[in-house]
XYZ file of C-alpha atoms in Angstrom:
727
model
C -21.791 187.517 249.984
C -19.301 187.319 252.801
C -16.333 189.626 253.118
C -13.263 188.255 251.388
C -15.173 185.995 248.991
C -14.313 186.521 245.307
C -16.766 188.540 243.257
C -18.900 186.576 240.822
C -18.079 186.858 237.145
C -19.785 189.510 235.050
C -21.413 186.781 232.987
C -23.025 185.261 236.082
C -24.221 188.658 237.303
C -25.803 189.514 233.941
C -27.461 186.101 233.778
C -28.965 186.599 237.250
C -30.589 189.875 236.191
C -31.740 188.385 232.842
C -29.467 190.637 230.802
C -27.924 189.324 227.598
C -24.775 190.363 225.797
C -24.199 190.738 222.057
C -21.538 191.911 219.609
C -22.133 193.247 216.089
C -19.494 193.762 213.369
C -21.131 195.545 210.441
C -18.185 194.833 208.120
C -18.577 191.074 208.496
C -22.356 191.350 208.811
C -22.325 189.025 211.834
C -23.998 189.346 215.243
C -22.863 187.124 218.142
C -25.363 186.696 220.996
C -25.134 184.817 224.300
C -27.737 182.465 225.740
C -29.925 185.194 227.278
C -29.948 187.355 224.163
C -30.760 184.340 221.995
C -33.765 183.537 224.198
C -34.987 187.144 224.017
C -34.781 186.889 220.207
C -37.040 183.806 220.278
C -34.125 181.498 219.469
C -32.765 178.452 221.312
C -30.983 179.581 224.499
C -27.406 179.062 223.385
C -24.555 181.237 222.227
C -24.674 181.592 218.461
C -23.362 183.786 215.649
C -26.093 185.073 213.338
C -26.136 186.984 210.090
C -27.714 190.431 209.921
C -30.543 188.942 207.865
C -31.297 186.375 210.593
C -31.401 189.066 213.282
C -33.421 191.414 211.113
C -36.083 188.728 210.635
C -36.652 188.770 214.418
C -37.006 192.547 214.771
C -39.793 194.894 213.836
C -38.882 196.352 210.408
C -39.365 199.948 211.562
C -37.173 199.387 214.626
C -34.447 197.813 212.489
C -34.299 200.922 210.318
C -34.218 203.071 213.442
C -31.126 201.306 214.813
C -28.914 202.731 212.058
C -29.864 206.294 212.952
C -29.373 205.713 216.659
C -25.901 204.219 216.113
C -24.771 207.061 213.842
C -26.046 209.656 216.306
C -24.316 207.966 219.253
C -20.984 207.820 217.410
C -21.253 211.455 216.367
C -22.065 212.623 219.920
C -19.856 210.089 221.730
C -22.792 208.782 223.786
C -24.447 205.447 224.409
C -26.845 204.054 221.826
C -30.073 203.139 223.617
C -33.168 201.902 221.822
C -36.265 199.860 222.495
C -36.917 197.113 219.976
C -39.975 194.996 219.331
C -39.274 191.273 218.878
C -41.490 189.536 216.309
C -42.492 185.888 215.952
C -42.866 183.946 212.714
C -46.443 185.244 212.279
C -45.352 188.883 212.482
C -46.712 189.440 216.016
C -44.879 191.369 218.721
C -43.913 188.942 221.485
C -41.874 191.277 223.696
C -40.123 194.626 223.876
C -36.426 194.734 224.774
C -34.033 197.549 225.592
C -30.642 197.556 223.903
C -27.733 199.621 225.211
C -24.323 199.731 223.511
C -21.253 201.867 223.002
C -20.641 201.921 219.236
C -17.310 202.754 217.634
C -16.453 203.430 214.012
C -13.459 201.884 212.242
C -12.469 204.287 209.421
C -10.160 201.739 207.777
C -12.838 199.072 207.454
C -15.623 201.686 207.195
C -17.637 199.668 209.674
C -19.279 200.000 213.077
C -18.365 197.765 216.016
C -20.962 197.436 218.769
C -20.924 195.525 222.026
C -23.959 195.883 224.222
C -26.631 194.412 226.440
C -30.199 193.271 225.868
C -32.909 193.254 228.526
C -36.647 192.720 228.393
C -38.817 195.656 229.478
C -42.441 195.778 230.547
C -44.776 196.460 227.614
C -47.223 199.295 228.447
C -50.842 198.299 228.810
C -53.017 199.094 225.767
C -54.844 202.407 226.016
C -52.522 203.928 228.619
C -50.607 207.154 227.976
C -47.379 205.154 227.966
C -48.784 202.958 225.205
C -49.499 205.998 223.059
C -45.971 207.328 223.324
C -43.206 206.378 220.945
C -41.688 202.996 221.644
C -38.117 204.206 221.648
C -38.375 207.376 223.684
C -36.924 210.757 222.839
C -35.516 209.842 219.461
C -38.943 208.909 218.077
C -41.263 211.446 219.721
C -41.354 213.902 216.884
C -43.776 213.377 214.044
C -41.112 214.171 211.445
C -38.840 211.397 212.720
C -41.718 208.910 212.666
C -42.751 209.783 209.105
C -39.140 209.560 207.936
C -38.798 206.061 209.397
C -42.200 204.978 208.115
C -41.376 206.171 204.615
C -38.041 204.386 204.641
C -39.580 201.118 205.880
C -42.387 201.225 203.315
C -39.963 202.049 200.520
C -37.915 198.941 201.331
C -40.931 196.607 201.228
C -40.794 194.443 198.106
C -44.178 192.724 198.139
C -47.773 193.528 199.013
C -47.668 191.327 202.090
C -44.493 192.989 203.332
C -46.052 196.434 202.823
C -49.065 195.381 204.893
C -46.860 193.932 207.616
C -44.822 197.143 207.855
C -47.973 199.289 207.923
C -49.589 197.125 210.607
C -46.634 197.592 212.942
C -46.070 201.326 212.527
C -45.774 202.902 215.963
C -47.431 206.270 215.396
C -46.521 209.025 217.870
C -49.239 209.009 220.511
C -51.696 206.643 218.831
C -50.928 203.272 217.264
C -53.562 201.238 215.360
C -54.602 197.883 216.761
C -55.187 196.542 213.254
C -55.702 197.516 209.651
C -57.298 196.395 206.419
C -56.566 197.467 202.872
C -59.398 197.425 200.350
C -58.980 197.575 196.594
C -61.408 198.399 193.803
C -62.047 195.719 191.189
C -64.693 196.806 188.720
C -67.715 197.790 190.809
C -66.633 195.673 193.783
C -64.685 196.542 196.922
C -62.327 193.643 197.705
C -59.926 192.941 200.558
C -56.275 193.178 199.465
C -54.924 192.225 202.884
C -55.384 192.790 206.563
C -53.712 192.597 209.961
C -55.965 192.459 212.976
C -56.204 191.080 216.495
C -58.790 188.488 215.500
C -59.437 186.350 212.406
C -62.030 187.796 210.093
C -61.458 191.415 211.141
C -61.383 192.445 207.517
C -65.128 191.995 207.203
C -66.712 190.565 204.040
C -64.369 189.466 201.276
C -66.031 191.710 198.708
C -69.037 194.035 198.458
C -70.549 196.434 195.895
C -69.118 199.938 195.874
C -72.540 201.415 196.596
C -72.743 199.589 199.959
C -73.275 201.767 203.039
C -69.861 200.837 204.393
C -67.283 203.544 205.268
C -64.524 201.919 203.201
C -66.806 201.761 200.148
C -67.823 205.393 200.580
C -64.178 206.492 200.757
C -63.355 204.516 197.611
C -66.279 206.199 195.815
C -65.671 209.761 196.948
C -61.927 209.881 197.640
C -62.562 211.652 200.994
C -61.393 210.353 204.374
C -63.823 209.326 207.120
C -62.937 209.444 210.834
C -65.142 207.712 213.419
C -64.128 208.514 216.992
C -66.493 206.244 218.947
C -68.750 203.194 218.565
C -71.801 205.415 219.116
C -70.783 207.620 216.186
C -70.203 204.567 213.969
C -73.618 203.100 214.847
C -75.355 206.405 214.175
C -73.689 207.076 210.801
C -73.626 203.527 209.423
C -76.366 201.467 211.099
C -76.528 198.860 208.309
C -72.868 197.859 208.558
C -72.423 198.467 212.285
C -72.911 194.720 213.073
C -69.752 193.991 211.042
C -67.642 196.141 213.354
C -69.496 195.677 216.644
C -68.136 192.202 217.481
C -64.465 193.335 217.454
C -64.765 195.827 220.325
C -62.829 198.638 218.628
C -63.156 202.200 219.897
C -62.166 204.351 216.886
C -61.830 203.952 213.130
C -60.067 205.866 210.378
C -60.874 205.256 206.694
C -58.491 206.993 204.306
C -58.295 206.942 200.499
C -55.297 205.292 198.883
C -54.500 207.650 196.032
C -51.728 207.169 193.473
C -51.251 209.213 190.276
C -54.470 211.101 190.988
C -56.577 207.920 191.118
C -58.205 206.384 194.182
C -57.109 202.769 194.110
C -58.656 201.683 197.403
C -59.153 202.398 201.093
C -56.979 202.002 204.169
C -58.888 201.194 207.367
C -57.032 201.713 210.657
C -58.766 200.585 213.851
C -57.865 201.606 217.402
C -58.368 199.810 220.695
C -58.788 203.110 222.573
C -60.708 206.306 221.744
C -58.923 208.688 219.363
C -60.121 212.261 218.898
C -58.438 212.578 215.485
C -56.986 216.007 216.044
C -55.597 217.933 213.050
C -52.108 216.693 213.875
C -53.294 213.084 214.065
C -55.215 213.413 210.810
C -52.150 214.894 209.163
C -50.052 211.907 210.214
C -52.681 209.417 209.020
C -53.075 211.196 205.676
C -49.329 211.199 205.067
C -49.042 207.519 205.971
C -51.955 206.715 203.628
C -50.184 208.444 200.754
C -46.945 206.565 201.426
C -48.892 203.321 201.776
C -50.590 203.885 198.407
C -47.248 204.523 196.727
C -45.702 201.451 198.357
C -48.620 199.224 197.322
C -48.414 200.545 193.773
C -44.683 199.833 193.574
C -45.091 196.382 195.107
C -47.977 195.493 192.806
C -46.075 196.629 189.731
C -42.947 194.740 190.806
C -44.953 191.568 191.503
C -46.673 191.762 188.113
C -43.376 192.310 186.332
C -41.697 189.472 188.204
C -44.579 187.136 187.385
C -44.475 188.150 183.715
C -40.703 187.766 183.591
C -40.729 184.336 185.213
C -43.658 183.035 183.156
C -42.159 184.309 179.895
C -38.723 182.877 180.545
C -39.844 179.576 182.017
C -42.265 179.013 179.127
C -39.236 179.038 176.807
C -37.193 176.566 178.879
C -37.595 172.785 178.725
C -39.278 170.935 181.548
C -36.814 168.265 182.601
C -38.685 165.214 183.782
C -36.976 162.028 184.933
C -34.153 161.556 182.432
C -33.834 157.932 181.326
C -30.151 157.988 180.381
C -28.356 154.677 180.884
C -25.547 155.137 183.383
C -25.929 158.928 183.632
C -27.961 161.590 185.436
C -28.738 165.212 184.570
C -29.775 168.109 186.844
C -30.612 171.646 185.725
C -31.437 174.967 187.361
C -32.609 178.318 186.079
C -32.813 181.321 188.435
C -34.078 184.670 187.092
C -32.463 187.469 189.082
C -33.135 190.529 186.934
C -35.518 193.138 188.376
C -38.738 194.271 186.712
C -39.030 193.419 183.036
C -35.319 192.693 182.670
C -35.883 189.309 181.074
C -32.626 187.457 180.634
C -31.443 185.527 177.595
C -30.014 182.546 179.510
C -31.247 179.102 178.527
C -30.454 175.406 178.668
C -31.754 172.373 176.811
C -31.453 168.588 176.773
C -31.982 167.132 173.289
C -32.495 163.474 172.386
C -30.343 162.460 169.398
C -30.278 159.383 167.159
C -28.277 156.297 168.158
C -29.224 156.623 171.850
C -27.183 159.795 172.262
C -28.264 163.127 173.671
C -27.007 166.705 173.711
C -26.657 169.289 176.460
C -26.958 172.928 175.394
C -26.453 176.044 177.495
C -26.186 179.635 176.346
C -26.789 183.305 176.971
C -28.188 185.876 174.524
C -26.800 189.387 174.946
C -29.116 191.771 176.825
C -31.768 191.736 179.547
C -35.054 192.620 177.885
C -37.973 191.064 176.058
C -36.027 191.028 172.782
C -33.276 188.948 174.433
C -35.856 186.459 175.689
C -37.499 186.276 172.251
C -34.181 185.639 170.507
C -33.348 183.061 173.132
C -36.549 181.175 172.299
C -35.877 181.295 168.554
C -32.250 180.241 168.968
C -33.151 177.358 171.237
C -35.683 176.039 168.703
C -33.152 176.410 165.865
C -30.452 174.537 167.811
C -32.901 171.758 168.641
C -33.875 171.452 164.961
C -30.258 171.335 163.724
C -29.309 168.786 166.382
C -32.317 166.576 165.593
C -31.205 166.469 161.947
C -28.117 164.559 163.103
C -25.457 167.242 162.605
C -22.235 167.110 164.600
C -21.612 169.766 167.318
C -19.481 172.010 165.083
C -22.109 171.985 162.335
C -24.919 172.687 164.807
C -23.204 175.822 166.125
C -22.180 176.983 162.638
C -25.771 176.789 161.440
C -27.030 178.490 164.602
C -24.530 181.327 164.107
C -25.696 181.780 160.521
C -29.326 181.788 161.737
C -28.694 184.517 164.327
C -26.576 186.499 161.856
C -29.563 186.563 159.503
C -31.804 187.931 162.256
C -29.250 190.662 162.985
C -29.112 191.580 159.296
C -32.891 192.057 159.330
C -32.605 194.400 162.340
C -29.198 196.124 162.044
C -30.161 198.827 164.556
C -30.076 196.339 167.464
C -27.774 193.390 166.716
C -27.564 190.682 169.358
C -25.049 187.923 169.924
C -25.078 184.789 172.025
C -22.591 182.541 173.749
C -23.267 178.831 173.667
C -21.790 175.492 174.723
C -22.973 172.354 172.922
C -22.091 168.902 174.306
C -22.955 165.700 172.462
C -22.947 162.782 174.910
C -22.475 159.083 174.229
C -23.736 157.463 177.459
C -22.209 154.082 176.606
C -18.571 155.148 176.841
C -18.983 158.534 178.482
C -17.547 160.273 175.404
C -18.279 164.006 175.190
C -17.872 165.997 171.965
C -17.863 169.690 172.892
C -18.213 172.746 170.654
C -17.984 176.184 172.241
C -19.046 179.628 170.979
C -17.537 182.241 173.282
C -18.845 180.454 176.370
C -17.105 179.360 179.566
C -15.218 176.074 179.600
C -16.837 173.201 181.493
C -15.598 172.085 184.892
C -15.285 168.437 185.941
C -15.398 167.086 189.478
C -13.567 163.798 189.812
C -14.587 160.928 192.120
C -12.319 162.206 194.901
C -13.863 165.732 194.567
C -10.893 167.253 192.751
C -12.208 169.910 190.346
C -10.543 170.693 187.001
C -11.480 173.279 184.403
C -11.363 171.406 181.087
C -9.893 173.580 178.336
C -11.821 173.217 175.064
C -11.365 174.701 171.628
C -13.845 177.431 170.787
C -15.032 180.022 168.316
C -16.598 183.463 168.375
C -20.088 184.026 169.853
C -23.052 183.130 167.659
C -24.302 185.782 165.255
C -21.054 187.676 164.692
C -20.229 186.099 161.321
C -22.144 183.707 159.048
C -19.037 181.581 158.350
C -17.756 180.974 161.876
C -15.859 177.769 162.602
C -16.351 175.883 165.867
C -13.783 173.097 166.408
C -14.849 170.091 168.441
C -13.016 168.884 171.544
C -13.442 165.264 172.624
C -13.123 164.194 176.229
C -14.268 161.245 178.318
C -16.397 161.557 181.439
C -15.052 158.815 183.654
C -17.289 156.824 186.031
C -17.979 158.874 189.151
C -17.148 162.215 187.484
C -19.555 165.170 187.267
C -19.435 167.925 184.647
C -20.726 171.444 185.329
C -21.638 173.890 182.560
C -23.210 177.234 183.445
C -23.795 180.813 182.343
C -21.782 183.711 183.718
C -24.467 184.626 186.268
C -23.429 181.674 188.436
C -19.802 182.795 188.315
C -19.892 186.586 188.465
C -22.928 187.426 190.630
C -21.934 189.250 193.808
C -19.057 191.350 192.476
C -16.912 188.435 191.285
C -14.713 188.117 188.225
C -14.001 184.827 186.457
C -11.117 183.949 188.778
C -12.748 184.620 192.146
C -16.110 183.304 190.941
C -14.642 179.949 189.931
C -12.837 179.690 193.263
C -16.174 180.136 195.058
C -17.830 177.421 192.944
C -14.817 175.126 193.273
C -15.195 175.197 197.064
C -18.832 174.099 196.801
C -18.040 171.360 194.290
C -15.180 169.968 196.365
C -17.023 169.962 199.694
C -20.457 168.727 198.619
C -21.270 165.085 199.329
C -25.000 164.872 198.504
C -26.978 163.893 195.426
C -26.806 165.610 192.039
C -29.996 167.587 192.706
C -28.665 168.672 196.091
C -25.414 169.772 194.438
C -27.381 171.943 191.980
C -29.225 173.550 194.898
C -25.952 174.086 196.776
C -24.392 175.909 193.806
C -27.357 178.268 193.542
C -27.412 178.714 197.313
C -23.745 179.745 197.281
C -24.659 182.640 194.976
C -28.068 183.684 196.323
C -28.371 182.091 199.760
C -27.324 183.476 203.152
C -23.754 182.294 202.642
C -23.405 184.490 199.547
C -23.261 187.586 201.797
C -19.871 186.369 203.054
C -18.470 185.499 199.609
C -18.822 188.806 197.810
C -16.159 189.486 195.235
C -13.619 192.293 194.854
C -15.556 194.252 192.224
C -17.649 197.251 193.226
C -20.154 196.462 190.472
C -22.563 194.059 192.193
C -25.062 193.676 189.344
C -26.934 190.391 189.342
C -27.580 188.223 186.311
C -29.758 185.278 185.412
C -28.352 181.848 186.204
C -28.573 178.676 184.143
C -26.617 175.543 184.975
C -26.485 171.905 183.924
C -24.872 169.037 185.817
C -24.061 165.704 184.158
C -22.731 162.788 186.180
C -21.681 159.307 185.160
C -22.525 156.559 187.596
C -19.580 155.187 189.539
C -20.209 151.424 189.372
C -17.013 149.466 189.173
C -14.779 152.166 190.588
C -14.050 150.419 193.829
C -11.124 148.075 194.290
C -12.306 144.538 193.599
C -10.665 141.133 193.876
C -7.211 141.182 192.391
C -7.152 144.970 192.083
C -3.914 146.409 193.414
C -4.251 150.066 192.408
C -7.191 152.122 191.182
C -7.420 155.491 189.474
C -8.408 158.256 191.855
C -8.461 161.002 189.211
C -7.560 161.275 185.557
C -7.275 163.934 182.861
C -6.550 163.876 179.120
C -5.477 166.656 176.759
C -4.415 166.808 173.119
C -1.649 169.212 172.092
C -1.672 169.705 168.334
C 1.293 170.768 166.231
C -0.522 173.981 165.338
C -1.211 174.822 169.005
C 2.069 174.862 170.931
C 0.524 177.277 173.412
C -1.477 174.351 174.793
C 1.696 173.093 176.478
C 1.028 175.771 179.100
C -2.549 174.462 179.452
C -1.165 170.957 179.964
C 1.115 172.202 182.738
C -1.861 173.920 184.416
C -3.961 170.751 184.089
C -1.276 168.755 185.832
C -0.958 171.279 188.658
C -4.730 171.197 189.211
C -4.675 167.412 189.166
C -1.969 167.415 191.868
C -3.454 170.243 193.930
C -3.237 168.250 197.197
C 0.081 166.460 196.566
C 2.140 166.469 199.726
C 5.424 167.473 198.062
C 5.445 170.733 196.062
C 8.905 169.805 194.781
C 7.522 166.646 193.232
C 4.771 168.662 191.534
C 7.372 171.040 190.097
C 9.419 168.051 188.910
C 6.407 166.464 187.236
C 5.496 169.728 185.484
C 9.089 170.122 184.266
C 9.219 166.573 182.899
C 5.825 166.931 181.217
C 6.937 170.135 179.525
C 10.087 168.404 178.283
C 8.223 165.432 176.826
C 5.506 167.508 175.145
C 8.011 169.919 173.636
C 10.027 166.942 172.377
C 6.987 165.707 170.442
C 6.252 169.094 168.891
C 9.865 169.771 167.891
C 11.050 166.343 166.711
C 7.901 164.790 165.207
C 5.154 165.855 162.823
C 2.333 164.435 164.957
C 0.143 165.623 167.806
C 0.723 164.724 171.455
C -1.891 163.091 173.675
C -1.422 163.643 177.402
C -2.920 161.191 179.894
C -2.285 161.975 183.548
C -3.740 160.161 186.500
C -3.330 159.701 190.211
C -3.666 156.099 191.343
C -3.956 154.779 194.858
C -3.090 151.537 196.566
C -2.154 150.068 199.929
C 1.258 151.754 199.854
C -0.045 155.217 198.972
C -0.662 157.385 195.916
C 1.339 157.543 192.712
C 1.119 159.911 189.742
C 1.326 158.389 186.284
C 1.940 160.727 183.318
C 1.972 159.395 179.773
C 2.449 161.242 176.458
C 1.590 159.421 173.234
C 2.576 160.533 169.724
C 2.689 159.070 166.225
C 6.444 159.157 165.822
C 8.116 155.828 165.082
C 11.614 156.534 166.477
C 12.134 155.571 170.116
C 14.325 157.921 172.221
C 17.146 156.712 174.449
C 19.462 158.122 177.070
C 22.761 159.541 175.873
C 25.475 161.704 177.364
C 25.451 165.090 175.637
C 28.540 167.237 175.576
C 28.968 170.165 177.916
C 28.059 172.670 175.205
C 25.249 170.616 173.662
C 21.875 172.376 173.402
C 19.748 169.202 173.578
C 19.834 165.593 174.678
C 19.133 166.012 178.395
C 15.390 165.242 178.485
C 15.618 161.571 179.393
C 18.454 162.344 181.799
C 16.050 164.587 183.729
C 13.422 161.836 183.725
C 16.014 159.330 184.951
C 17.026 161.640 187.810
C 13.592 162.897 188.910
C 11.127 160.056 188.256
C 10.743 156.942 190.407
C 10.032 154.883 187.298
C 9.737 155.613 183.601
C 9.694 153.957 180.231
C 9.174 154.165 176.482
C 6.672 151.772 174.905
C 5.606 151.275 171.258
C 1.934 152.078 170.635
C 0.774 150.908 167.203
C 2.352 153.280 164.709
C 3.685 155.524 167.469
C 5.035 155.407 170.987
C 4.321 156.484 174.568
C 6.743 158.001 177.040
C 5.618 157.599 180.616
C 6.968 158.354 184.060
C 5.715 157.885 187.616
C 6.387 159.487 190.987
C 5.317 158.050 194.331
C 3.922 160.526 196.808
C 6.875 161.290 199.070
C 8.650 164.199 200.642
C 11.977 162.962 199.209
C 12.646 163.075 195.450
C 14.274 159.967 194.005
C 17.948 159.691 193.210
C 19.585 157.806 190.392
C 19.720 154.554 192.418
C 16.056 154.453 193.470
C 14.880 150.816 193.568
C 11.619 151.637 191.840
C 13.390 153.476 189.055
C 15.754 150.568 188.660
C 12.792 148.273 188.191
C 11.629 150.048 185.029
C 11.309 147.621 182.061
C 14.708 147.170 180.426
C 13.283 146.909 176.932
C 11.694 150.351 177.361
C 15.011 151.945 178.182
C 17.541 150.488 175.757
C 19.767 153.007 174.009
C 18.416 154.927 171.010
C 19.102 158.342 169.658
C 17.783 160.874 172.151
C 15.113 163.178 170.716
C 14.243 165.091 173.835
C 13.729 168.835 173.520
C 16.515 171.239 174.545
């Protein structure tokens, strides 16, 4: 470089010396790496932001656990955090060793560490050299106590037999690291290979052999005493019959140690070394301790795997196997994900039942508890529901009989009563009519053709089994072409520390953004709860217990939705709701439905106006008639833009009209508000009743009394009558 020339940028300098940069925010769980660091991690050479899980998959598990201790120590002492890390490939092999240096800081408000550092590849010591027998990470790992602490922590975190073997194979013992290992188990009178990690295929030897074979691993399994072989000559002299099995691998030392758990020898751990090992008392002590931890880890992993297999097999055997569903004009997708640990069998279930007259029923529910009894009750309840439905009963009768059935079981076992939530949907594929009965379960959610998601309020009763005479009213709704209904258990909503509100918001985002098939949507919903993205959508609750997940998706095909010849406007989204005389509180639900329907309306003032007018019209029906009110709200689109159309139908015969109330009058202003705020409106006879409707075009400017569209409202719909609007 010549004098006076500008200095190169730090990025260019680091790139020239093959040094990468990275930044880690433990609160967000994200690690950002530049091109060099990405290449050193065996990733494409480009800057990328990774999750902790993605980075962890590239590092040796023992080294990952070590990083936490190094960072905490550096923060406490105010020094740099320096560590050597082994980078692994997809087959669990070490591809390189890198040195990481960083200056960590701790944010007490966020309770998180912030690290910015460098990454540089270092020369891996040659096998058999003194440098190779030293700890990988230098001073921090040179003591035996530190190594055993890290090894124990890594083995304790392993969740499967294969992960235990992978951790054990990559333990960097202080001063002597095995070149490979094999774990043998005892099955009857045979010694079998549980798993192995070695430099060459077949290093585990024969797949199985009798326990009385003159093989060191078999002798250890028989006697429970360790065997140390320091040289090939010693091996050949002590075990001449099995020496040919070991001779072809060119190992220099062998250690065979018993795997003992609960006082029983369950197998043998064979560690092989590429260089001679004297097996001093200190080295034998380390190997013995590792063997004990390995035995405990294998026992835990084996027990957990057996329990998981039993849990999954038991639960899945009680769930229906959904093949291709031949439903005219409709499609169904289902998912069940067991997330309980051990024998915590969940009571979640779903079912699809064929009914007479070409109808079918969707059932989803959750029995209280996470144990074998919950799974057994779930199976009995599912069979009972299927039987009642097949008899041709309506949804309310099906749930009433199921509640009486479960109540009888609880009476027979009063010491442990169980209850169940359930949602039963009878589907008429021809018209998309859904009759829904609900027993303490969550309301369904509906995604409209334009991806707007509404929670459909339905009438419901108490959970099944609480009383033998429970009543479950039926709610009727129509699934329009192109709409998809989601019903699920609370595991899909609340897993990850969420409550009902935050959990639904998380699912709503997935439903609104997804553009794939129904099966892909089901996978996306589960992925949002249990996939990598779920780490960034944890809820506000400190209780992060997981629960089983069951979900059903029903979609109605969207043929005929598009604008055809002669079509001026088409419905983009639609909702319906009945407000009965005995349920005036549902007026608030109607207002919420309308706000959800207009969630993306450009003018908040127009939304407020529409909600006000809807409230006026609904209250008018409840106060001045003896009939129920049916709300139909839709957003339609056309060449000129979107328009909301809100219509309320009732059975009253008298038609309202605009009048001028006195200054002190307490009523009579309803239609005046509609006249002032709506672009168009009208009153139309409907059989024995009438409909009051109003429309607003999407605009930033509310209409005034001389709006041309309002003036174009049908004259016969607006002729004077006595005004019956609510106060």
